[in-house]
Tab-separated table of C-alpha atoms in Angstrom:
chain	number	residue	atom	x	y	z
A	1	MET	CA	11.516	-50.332	-30.448
A	2	GLN	CA	8.164	-48.796	-29.558
A	3	GLU	CA	5.629	-48.797	-32.355
A	4	ASN	CA	4.343	-45.389	-33.379
A	5	ASN	CA	0.553	-45.564	-33.306
A	6	PHE	CA	0.042	-41.941	-34.278
A	7	HIS	CA	-1.458	-41.690	-37.757
A	8	VAL	CA	-2.481	-38.597	-39.676
A	9	ASN	CA	-5.443	-38.838	-42.015
A	10	GLU	CA	-4.128	-37.321	-45.209
A	11	HIS	CA	-7.633	-36.206	-46.151
A	12	SER	CA	-8.540	-34.632	-42.803
A	13	LEU	CA	-8.121	-31.043	-43.982
A	14	LYS	CA	-10.564	-29.850	-46.603
A	15	THR	CA	-10.786	-26.490	-48.347
A	16	THR	CA	-12.649	-24.973	-51.274
A	17	ILE	CA	-10.434	-21.892	-51.399
A	18	SER	CA	-7.178	-22.883	-53.095
A	19	LYS	CA	-5.605	-26.071	-54.423
A	20	VAL	CA	-1.818	-26.382	-54.451
A	21	GLU	CA	-0.191	-28.742	-56.949
A	22	PRO	CA	3.372	-28.934	-58.236
A	23	ASN	CA	3.871	-25.849	-60.414
A	24	LYS	CA	0.180	-24.927	-60.270
A	25	LEU	CA	-2.170	-22.931	-58.008
A	26	THR	CA	-5.947	-22.925	-58.376
A	27	THR	CA	-8.120	-20.504	-56.372
A	28	ARG	CA	-11.892	-20.894	-56.361
A	29	GLY	CA	-11.648	-22.772	-59.651
A	30	TYR	CA	-9.423	-20.211	-61.394
A	31	ASN	CA	-5.756	-20.608	-62.303
A	32	GLN	CA	-3.827	-18.055	-60.256
A	33	GLN	CA	-1.653	-17.203	-63.239
A	34	ASP	CA	-4.778	-15.977	-65.010
A	35	LEU	CA	-5.980	-14.097	-61.934
A	36	ILE	CA	-2.629	-12.335	-61.547
A	37	GLU	CA	-2.913	-11.031	-65.093
A	38	LYS	CA	-6.617	-10.246	-65.356
A	39	ILE	CA	-8.137	-9.041	-62.087
A	40	ARG	CA	-7.580	-6.342	-59.466
A	41	TYR	CA	-6.624	-6.972	-55.850
A	42	ALA	CA	-10.106	-6.052	-54.613
A	43	ASP	CA	-11.595	-8.593	-57.027
A	44	MET	CA	-9.255	-11.261	-55.661
A	45	ILE	CA	-10.390	-10.517	-52.112
A	46	TYR	CA	-14.021	-10.703	-53.232
A	47	LEU	CA	-13.369	-14.019	-54.987
A	48	ILE	CA	-11.664	-15.556	-51.959
A	49	LEU	CA	-14.375	-14.418	-49.540
A	50	LYS	CA	-17.434	-15.009	-51.718
A	51	GLY	CA	-16.341	-17.890	-53.920
A	52	ARG	CA	-17.076	-16.056	-57.169
A	53	LEU	CA	-15.810	-13.073	-59.104
A	54	PRO	CA	-17.791	-9.851	-58.685
A	55	SER	CA	-19.792	-8.192	-61.427
A	56	VAL	CA	-18.471	-4.867	-62.718
A	57	LYS	CA	-20.772	-2.930	-60.376
A	58	GLU	CA	-19.988	-5.167	-57.403
A	59	SER	CA	-16.275	-4.807	-58.098
A	60	LYS	CA	-16.501	-1.014	-58.070
A	61	MET	CA	-18.522	-0.843	-54.856
A	62	PHE	CA	-16.331	-3.341	-53.001
A	63	ASN	CA	-13.208	-1.454	-54.042
A	64	HIS	CA	-14.711	1.823	-52.786
A	65	VAL	CA	-15.454	0.175	-49.428
A	66	LEU	CA	-11.861	-1.043	-49.016
A	67	VAL	CA	-10.399	2.351	-49.952
A	68	SER	CA	-12.666	4.127	-47.456
A	69	PHE	CA	-11.353	1.959	-44.620
A	70	CYS	CA	-7.645	2.523	-45.356
A	71	ASP	CA	-6.707	5.168	-42.791
A	72	HIS	CA	-8.014	7.700	-40.295
A	73	GLY	CA	-4.793	9.321	-39.204
A	74	VAL	CA	-3.336	8.745	-35.761
A	75	THR	CA	-6.729	9.118	-34.069
A	76	PRO	CA	-7.729	5.414	-33.706
A	77	PRO	CA	-6.449	3.363	-30.744
A	78	SER	CA	-5.196	0.677	-33.133
A	79	THR	CA	-2.916	3.113	-34.955
A	80	GLN	CA	-1.629	4.611	-31.711
A	81	THR	CA	-0.957	1.114	-30.360
A	82	ALA	CA	0.925	0.150	-33.519
A	83	ARG	CA	3.120	3.240	-33.324
A	84	ILE	CA	3.914	2.776	-29.632
A	85	ILE	CA	4.877	-0.866	-30.207
A	86	ALA	CA	6.980	0.088	-33.233
A	87	SER	CA	8.783	2.768	-31.198
A	88	SER	CA	9.965	0.109	-28.759
A	89	GLY	CA	11.963	-1.596	-31.507
A	90	SER	CA	9.523	-4.445	-32.051
A	91	PRO	CA	9.313	-5.891	-35.565
A	92	LEU	CA	6.573	-4.838	-37.969
A	93	ASN	CA	4.514	-7.992	-37.503
A	94	SER	CA	4.362	-7.439	-33.737
A	95	ALA	CA	3.191	-3.853	-34.212
A	96	VAL	CA	0.535	-4.983	-36.722
A	97	ALA	CA	-0.593	-7.700	-34.311
A	98	GLY	CA	-0.900	-5.127	-31.521
A	99	ALA	CA	-3.024	-2.926	-33.759
A	100	LEU	CA	-5.365	-5.801	-34.624
A	101	LEU	CA	-5.710	-6.737	-30.960
A	102	SER	CA	-6.874	-3.165	-30.296
A	103	PHE	CA	-10.051	-3.708	-32.303
A	104	GLY	CA	-12.989	-4.213	-30.008
A	105	HIS	CA	-16.538	-3.163	-29.192
A	106	LYS	CA	-15.633	0.539	-29.116
A	107	HIS	CA	-13.261	0.483	-32.108
A	108	ALA	CA	-14.119	-1.343	-35.356
A	109	GLY	CA	-16.892	-3.297	-33.656
A	110	ALA	CA	-19.710	-1.164	-35.059
A	111	ILE	CA	-19.704	-2.563	-38.586
A	112	GLU	CA	-20.654	-6.120	-37.602
A	113	LYS	CA	-23.313	-4.864	-35.185
A	114	THR	CA	-24.737	-2.538	-37.843
A	115	MET	CA	-24.805	-5.277	-40.481
A	116	GLU	CA	-26.705	-7.494	-38.039
A	117	LEU	CA	-29.219	-4.693	-37.428
A	118	TYR	CA	-29.785	-3.934	-41.117
A	119	GLN	CA	-29.999	-7.543	-42.229
A	120	SER	CA	-32.244	-8.780	-39.427
A	121	ARG	CA	-34.721	-5.944	-39.999
A	122	ILE	CA	-34.718	-6.164	-43.810
A	123	ASN	CA	-35.177	-9.938	-43.572
A	124	SER	CA	-38.344	-9.288	-41.573
A	125	LEU	CA	-39.940	-7.639	-44.621
A	126	ILE	CA	-41.560	-9.285	-47.611
A	127	LEU	CA	-40.064	-7.254	-50.441
A	128	THR	CA	-41.763	-7.157	-53.827
A	129	GLU	CA	-40.973	-5.936	-57.334
A	130	ASP	CA	-42.976	-2.770	-56.571
A	131	SER	CA	-40.335	-0.181	-55.643
A	132	ASP	CA	-42.898	2.283	-54.241
A	133	LEU	CA	-44.339	-0.345	-51.927
A	134	ASP	CA	-40.887	-1.552	-50.880
A	135	ASN	CA	-39.709	2.001	-50.195
A	136	LYS	CA	-42.742	2.569	-47.963
A	137	GLN	CA	-41.986	-0.648	-46.081
A	138	ILE	CA	-38.354	0.368	-45.575
A	139	ALA	CA	-39.328	3.888	-44.480
A	140	GLY	CA	-41.709	2.398	-41.920
A	141	LEU	CA	-38.977	0.036	-40.756
A	142	ALA	CA	-36.608	2.973	-40.259
A	143	ILE	CA	-39.207	4.688	-38.058
A	144	ASP	CA	-39.605	1.516	-35.991
A	145	ILE	CA	-35.830	1.208	-35.497
A	146	TYR	CA	-35.511	4.879	-34.578
A	147	ASN	CA	-38.341	4.669	-32.035
A	148	ASP	CA	-36.964	1.418	-30.622
A	149	TYR	CA	-33.509	2.848	-29.930
A	150	ALA	CA	-34.932	6.186	-28.743
A	151	SER	CA	-37.170	4.437	-26.221
A	152	LYS	CA	-34.145	2.573	-24.832
A	153	LYS	CA	-32.018	5.751	-24.978
A	154	GLU	CA	-29.416	3.874	-26.969
A	155	LYS	CA	-27.364	5.030	-29.945
A	156	VAL	CA	-28.140	3.454	-33.316
A	157	PRO	CA	-24.932	1.696	-34.441
A	158	GLY	CA	-23.292	3.138	-37.536
A	159	PHE	CA	-24.253	6.746	-36.803
A	160	GLY	CA	-22.310	9.644	-35.361
A	161	HIS	CA	-18.565	10.236	-35.170
A	162	ARG	CA	-16.352	11.698	-32.472
A	163	TYR	CA	-14.445	13.870	-34.964
A	164	HIS	CA	-16.900	14.492	-37.809
A	165	THR	CA	-20.358	16.040	-37.692
A	166	SER	CA	-20.617	14.708	-41.240
A	167	ASP	CA	-18.250	11.840	-42.068
A	168	PRO	CA	-16.823	12.750	-45.510
A	169	ARG	CA	-16.261	9.076	-46.341
A	170	ALA	CA	-19.902	8.227	-45.727
A	171	GLU	CA	-21.084	11.196	-47.789
A	172	LYS	CA	-18.959	10.121	-50.750
A	173	LEU	CA	-19.965	6.463	-50.552
A	174	ILE	CA	-23.658	7.410	-50.634
A	175	GLN	CA	-23.037	9.598	-53.675
A	176	ILE	CA	-21.169	6.771	-55.425
A	177	ALA	CA	-23.871	4.193	-54.624
A	178	ILE	CA	-26.514	6.474	-56.130
A	179	LYS	CA	-24.343	7.270	-59.151
A	180	GLU	CA	-23.622	3.578	-59.783
A	181	GLY	CA	-27.284	2.620	-59.383
A	182	PHE	CA	-26.333	0.396	-56.468
A	183	VAL	CA	-28.976	1.301	-53.908
A	184	GLY	CA	-30.404	-1.902	-52.488
A	185	PRO	CA	-32.741	-2.344	-49.509
A	186	HIS	CA	-30.005	-2.076	-46.873
A	187	ILE	CA	-28.642	1.181	-48.300
A	188	LYS	CA	-32.216	2.516	-48.512
A	189	LEU	CA	-32.707	1.640	-44.849
A	190	ALA	CA	-29.454	3.354	-43.858
A	191	ILE	CA	-30.399	6.536	-45.739
A	192	ALA	CA	-33.923	6.526	-44.285
A	193	LEU	CA	-32.480	6.149	-40.786
A	194	GLU	CA	-30.048	8.984	-41.433
A	195	ASP	CA	-32.932	11.278	-42.429
A	196	LEU	CA	-34.661	10.572	-39.109
A	197	LEU	CA	-31.560	10.820	-36.944
A	198	TYR	CA	-30.281	13.976	-38.597
A	199	HIS	CA	-33.678	15.683	-38.399
A	200	ASN	CA	-34.183	14.779	-34.736
A	201	LYS	CA	-30.673	14.592	-33.286
A	202	GLY	CA	-28.320	16.143	-35.843
A	203	VAL	CA	-26.554	12.775	-36.275
A	204	LYS	CA	-25.441	11.364	-39.639
A	205	LEU	CA	-24.090	8.086	-40.992
A	206	ASN	CA	-20.453	7.269	-40.361
A	207	VAL	CA	-18.199	5.144	-42.565
A	208	ASP	CA	-19.150	1.956	-40.701
A	209	GLY	CA	-22.841	2.702	-41.063
A	210	ILE	CA	-22.839	3.128	-44.818
A	211	ASN	CA	-20.303	0.355	-45.445
A	212	ALA	CA	-22.421	-2.012	-43.371
A	213	ALA	CA	-25.271	-1.250	-45.759
A	214	ILE	CA	-23.136	-1.611	-48.891
A	215	LEU	CA	-21.640	-4.905	-47.717
A	216	SER	CA	-25.125	-6.149	-46.825
A	217	ASP	CA	-26.371	-5.297	-50.321
A	218	LEU	CA	-23.296	-7.136	-51.618
A	219	ASP	CA	-24.653	-10.120	-49.644
A	220	PHE	CA	-21.793	-10.385	-47.157
A	221	THR	CA	-22.735	-11.869	-43.797
A	222	PRO	CA	-22.103	-9.832	-40.601
A	223	ASP	CA	-19.353	-12.178	-39.400
A	224	LEU	CA	-17.179	-10.982	-42.311
A	225	GLY	CA	-17.659	-7.286	-41.517
A	226	LEU	CA	-14.693	-6.895	-39.181
A	227	GLY	CA	-12.503	-9.006	-41.453
A	228	ILE	CA	-13.214	-6.726	-44.411
A	229	PHE	CA	-12.497	-3.687	-42.243
A	230	ILE	CA	-9.140	-5.243	-41.268
A	231	ILE	CA	-8.276	-5.927	-44.921
A	232	GLY	CA	-8.928	-2.272	-45.692
A	233	ARG	CA	-7.162	-0.822	-42.645
A	234	VAL	CA	-3.920	-2.873	-42.538
A	235	PRO	CA	-2.164	-0.850	-45.294
A	236	GLY	CA	-2.673	2.334	-43.263
A	237	ILE	CA	-1.419	0.655	-40.103
A	238	ILE	CA	1.711	-0.559	-41.902
A	239	ALA	CA	2.329	2.942	-43.261
A	240	HIS	CA	2.109	4.384	-39.732
A	241	ILE	CA	4.491	1.736	-38.389
A	242	HIS	CA	7.000	2.512	-41.137
A	243	GLU	CA	6.686	6.262	-40.542
A	244	GLU	CA	7.191	5.771	-36.806
A	245	LYS	CA	10.367	3.780	-37.344
A	246	MET	CA	11.756	6.164	-39.964
A	247	ASP	CA	10.804	9.592	-38.628
A	248	GLU	CA	10.252	9.421	-34.860
A	249	ASP	CA	12.505	8.979	-31.846
A	250	GLU	CA	12.610	5.555	-30.258
A	251	PHE	CA	10.531	4.712	-27.176
A	252	ARG	CA	7.544	6.991	-27.790
A	253	ARG	CA	5.947	8.401	-24.643
A	254	PHE	CA	2.205	8.977	-24.538
A	255	CYS	CA	2.469	11.040	-21.359
A	256	ASP	CA	5.022	12.853	-19.175
A	257	LEU	CA	5.618	12.249	-15.489
A	258	ASP	CA	3.800	15.483	-14.666
A	259	ASP	CA	0.709	14.150	-16.456
A	260	ILE	CA	0.413	11.149	-14.103
A	261	VAL	CA	-1.813	11.540	-11.057
A	262	TYR	CA	-1.089	8.951	-8.362
A	263	GLY	CA	-4.230	7.920	-6.472
A	264	GLY	CA	-2.712	5.449	-4.080
A	265	HIS	CA	-1.513	5.804	-0.474
């Protein structure tokens, strides 16, 4: 009989997220039974991602971010993809997977890019306890960013929307941040940039632009931006998949034969 020389190191997989024991679950140091009873879903997401529970103000702002991401009708490619896949008779998980695979540079990619922009530029400043001085530094930084992108004839990420001249989600999130007294350096930079872009080009912040600032002031790193967007958007995608299966005819067509122009020989 051949000897089996394959051995698995029982301690090869390490995690600081959750510990599973017989009849007990511990997440980030907290008993899950207690978490189930005492915190909201958004707080649980924050805890898992950040390793600590949010403060009251952080909890409110993070919850507002997730709600703002939930749905944008049938306009996004991801939602259209999910509905087309669902119409073919594929299971829900396949349709959700198709939606997630639709996220790319042109769809859902702006938030990470915008967080990188905000954070790299704010990190270049030496902020003080003097709010007037800091505000002047941030205003000057906004001018530099505006001039930089204008000279390259590039769009500043996080601004402008194909359907909204003024994204209602962004407007509300700014109002909430001000009301909650949660206006950190990244939000200040976003607002200063919006003033310049709106005055010169008629362009305002979109939901990605303001959420990139809020998440940056919540101290999330850019690599988590898309993940947080996905967490917020999946409920809307699932709702569209369910609606497609319940209310629409099978095998959805996105065009008719007469709409197809053949360019071959």
